[in-house]
C-alpha positions as a printed NumPy array, in Angstrom:
array([[112.082,  71.173, 140.849],
       [112.828,  73.692, 137.93 ],
       [113.182,  77.272, 138.76 ],
       [110.112,  79.495, 137.525],
       [112.549,  82.14 , 136.137],
       [115.647,  81.609, 134.18 ],
       [118.83 ,  82.218, 136.31 ],
       [120.522,  85.317, 135.713],
       [124.301,  85.013, 134.698],
       [126.617,  87.282, 137.024],
       [128.302,  90.22 , 135.303],
       [131.7  ,  88.842, 136.516],
       [131.983,  85.377, 135.367],
       [134.545,  83.512, 133.47 ],
       [132.724,  81.843, 130.679],
       [135.693,  80.28 , 128.899],
       [139.302,  79.215, 129.961],
       [142.155,  81.603, 129.148],
       [145.727,  80.167, 128.827],
       [148.596,  81.143, 130.8  ],
       [152.186,  81.753, 129.367],
       [154.999,  79.522, 130.614],
       [157.692,  81.575, 132.199],
       [160.909,  79.548, 132.206],
       [159.52 ,  76.131, 134.066],
       [156.413,  77.465, 135.641],
       [154.076,  74.995, 134.2  ],
       [153.593,  73.531, 137.657],
       [152.243,  76.729, 138.681],
       [150.044,  77.343, 135.692],
       [148.389,  74.087, 136.321],
       [147.403,  75.039, 139.828],
       [146.376,  78.507, 138.864],
       [144.103,  77.055, 135.938],
       [142.441,  74.799, 138.494],
       [141.75 ,  77.883, 141.013],
       [140.273,  79.808, 137.993],
       [137.914,  76.97 , 137.411],
       [137.062,  76.67 , 141.044],
       [133.482,  78.153, 141.259],
       [133.578,  79.02 , 145.014],
       [136.912,  80.985, 144.653],
       [135.965,  82.564, 141.42 ],
       [132.579,  83.859, 143.062],
       [134.684,  85.175, 146.168],
       [137.193,  87.171, 144.145],
       [134.859,  88.24 , 141.141],
       [131.167,  88.626, 142.135],
       [131.717,  88.844, 146.127],
       [134.793,  91.184, 145.991],
       [135.906,  89.144, 148.876],
       [139.377,  90.828, 148.598],
       [139.799,  94.228, 146.914],
       [143.411,  94.596, 145.818],
       [143.094,  98.488, 145.375],
       [141.986,  98.814, 149.09 ],
       [144.931,  96.503, 150.374],
       [147.861,  97.995, 152.004],
       [149.142,  94.608, 152.916],
       [152.886,  94.503, 151.152],
       [153.554,  91.27 , 148.937],
       [149.999,  90.164, 149.203],
       [149.355,  86.831, 147.543],
       [145.519,  87.675, 147.813],
       [145.876,  90.808, 146.083],
       [147.782,  88.861, 143.016],
       [145.205,  86.41 , 142.811],
       [142.481,  88.967, 142.819],
       [144.199,  90.822, 139.841],
       [144.524,  87.345, 138.057],
       [140.984,  86.605, 138.252],
       [140.107,  90.077, 136.868],
       [142.678,  89.909, 134.153],
       [141.189,  86.205, 133.402],
       [137.568,  87.658, 133.127],
       [138.904,  90.591, 130.961],
       [140.49 ,  88.337, 128.359],
       [137.647,  85.838, 128.794],
       [135.07 ,  88.688, 128.072],
       [136.781,  91.487, 126.393],
       [135.828,  93.803, 129.144],
       [138.794,  95.184, 131.286],
       [137.739,  96.159, 134.564],
       [140.961,  96.552, 136.394],
       [141.308, 100.318, 135.601],
       [138.064, 101.003, 136.992],
       [138.974,  99.395, 140.434],
       [142.295, 101.69 , 140.315],
       [142.308, 104.792, 142.499],
       [141.223, 108.144, 140.771],
       [140.032, 106.27 , 137.799],
       [136.947, 108.214, 137.532],
       [138.595, 111.328, 137.511],
       [141.334, 110.416, 135.075],
       [138.928, 108.439, 132.953],
       [135.741, 110.852, 133.144],
       [134.081, 108.112, 134.632],
       [133.707, 106.284, 131.269],
       [132.981, 102.498, 131.405],
       [135.829, 100.061, 130.339],
       [136.372,  99.369, 126.726],
       [136.628,  96.121, 125.063],
       [139.944,  94.749, 124.812],
       [141.61 ,  94.356, 121.322],
       [143.294,  91.224, 122.658],
       [140.353,  89.464, 123.758],
       [141.028,  85.776, 124.335],
       [144.798,  86.043, 124.437],
       [146.744,  84.264, 126.983],
       [147.784,  85.944, 130.306],
       [151.523,  86.417, 131.721],
       [151.181,  85.62 , 135.238],
       [154.298,  87.37 , 136.235],
       [152.749,  89.331, 139.632],
       [151.79 ,  86.157, 141.286],
       [154.899,  84.49 , 140.437],
       [157.072,  87.261, 141.706],
       [155.012,  87.876, 145.049],
       [155.275,  84.115, 145.626],
       [159.074,  84.143, 145.37 ],
       [159.034,  87.169, 148.095],
       [157.116,  85.165, 150.562],
       [159.12 ,  83.379, 153.314],
       [156.846,  80.195, 153.058],
       [157.398,  79.82 , 149.335],
       [160.898,  81.002, 148.789],
       [161.909,  76.968, 148.371],
       [159.54 ,  77.179, 145.19 ],
       [161.334,  80.324, 143.863],
       [163.491,  80.544, 140.583],
       [163.013,  78.873, 137.21 ],
       [163.434,  75.204, 138.256],
       [160.834,  72.736, 137.711],
       [158.686,  71.836, 140.959],
       [155.733,  69.649, 141.999],
       [152.218,  70.836, 141.387],
       [151.064,  69.672, 144.482],
       [153.705,  71.138, 146.723],
       [152.697,  74.431, 145.024],
       [149.159,  74.136, 145.576],
       [149.681,  73.324, 149.401],
       [152.084,  76.425, 149.699],
       [149.857,  78.54 , 147.689],
       [146.394,  77.99 , 149.583],
       [148.477,  78.426, 152.874],
       [149.75 ,  81.863, 151.817],
       [146.569,  83.128, 150.411],
       [144.622,  81.943, 153.233],
       [146.999,  83.801, 155.677],
       [146.754,  86.887, 153.647],
       [143.116,  86.581, 153.641],
       [142.835,  86.249, 157.328],
       [145.2  ,  89.271, 158.162],
       [144.16 ,  91.854, 155.394],
       [141.569,  94.534, 156.211],
       [140.587,  94.586, 152.431],
       [139.066,  91.165, 152.853],
       [135.462,  90.699, 153.574],
       [133.69 ,  89.396, 156.807],
       [135.062,  86.729, 158.846],
       [133.169,  83.921, 157.05 ],
       [134.459,  85.056, 153.693],
       [138.035,  85.034, 155.113],
       [137.854,  81.146, 155.356],
       [137.074,  80.683, 151.774],
       [140.217,  78.771, 151.367],
       [139.116,  76.333, 154.387],
       [135.594,  76.347, 152.9  ],
       [136.633,  75.381, 149.631],
       [139.457,  72.783, 150.08 ],
       [139.188,  72.074, 153.977],
       [137.904,  69.001, 155.75 ],
       [138.602,  66.738, 158.743],
       [139.732,  63.252, 159.395],
       [139.224,  61.004, 162.605],
       [142.113,  59.093, 163.766],
       [141.207,  56.169, 165.855],
       [144.003,  54.547, 167.84 ],
       [142.862,  51.036, 169.45 ],
       [145.184,  49.338, 172.038],
       [146.016,  45.869, 171.055],
       [146.013,  44.62 , 174.697],
       [143.189,  46.314, 176.254],
       [141.004,  47.42 , 173.396],
       [140.624,  51.024, 174.669],
       [140.245,  53.637, 171.815],
       [141.253,  56.996, 171.294],
       [139.901,  59.452, 168.973],
       [141.237,  62.62 , 167.603],
       [139.957,  64.992, 164.729],
       [142.519,  66.396, 162.473],
       [141.823,  69.485, 159.906],
       [143.249,  69.395, 156.557],
       [143.555,  71.594, 153.283],
       [144.201,  68.754, 151.098],
       [144.112,  65.05 , 151.237],
       [146.176,  62.725, 149.288],
       [144.403,  59.244, 148.686],
       [145.657,  56.032, 147.075],
       [143.819,  55.213, 143.91 ],
       [143.752,  51.38 , 143.114],
       [144.191,  49.83 , 139.646],
       [141.48 ,  50.966, 137.445],
       [141.044,  51.745, 133.702],
       [139.038,  55.181, 134.303],
       [138.129,  57.254, 137.126],
       [134.245,  58.273, 137.126],
       [133.443,  61.773, 138.492]])
């Protein structure tokens, strides 16, 4: 069934990809961040639902804040509308309540230095610090864990359901079944996961 009315495009929506500068050997990090920027549920959480407001968060070394800023900066470069100053404290007083002005550098790539330095300062991600090359999948696992933890513990995050946006977007469960080869008795156990590795057999292409 077609909608009777055209859908309204949300104001804060990334309508085109924005590049990220490589800071040393950080291409492994950039590929993960680009994938997160293209994940609609994560984009909606940070941009349209204001699921985590960096300006209202008092948590030190907060990866959720860094990711929130990165989404806003990506939107700014994509659209030419810089919304970050409007969210800063005392913005209305300092800028006389004026709306953000278009960026002169619209479409230019970003330097993800804040999320890089924040990740380096977190204990669970210190093994991924410095400028050595690392594995993208390992970085994704560590990043999702750290962002999820920050969302669950920060008072700047939205309601309880939104705090589980990482689990909602990437989580699932698998059922392990253990069968005794002697008596045939079975035991079942459900285990939660945030990412799941599967083997892909030989094939010429993978269809979506």
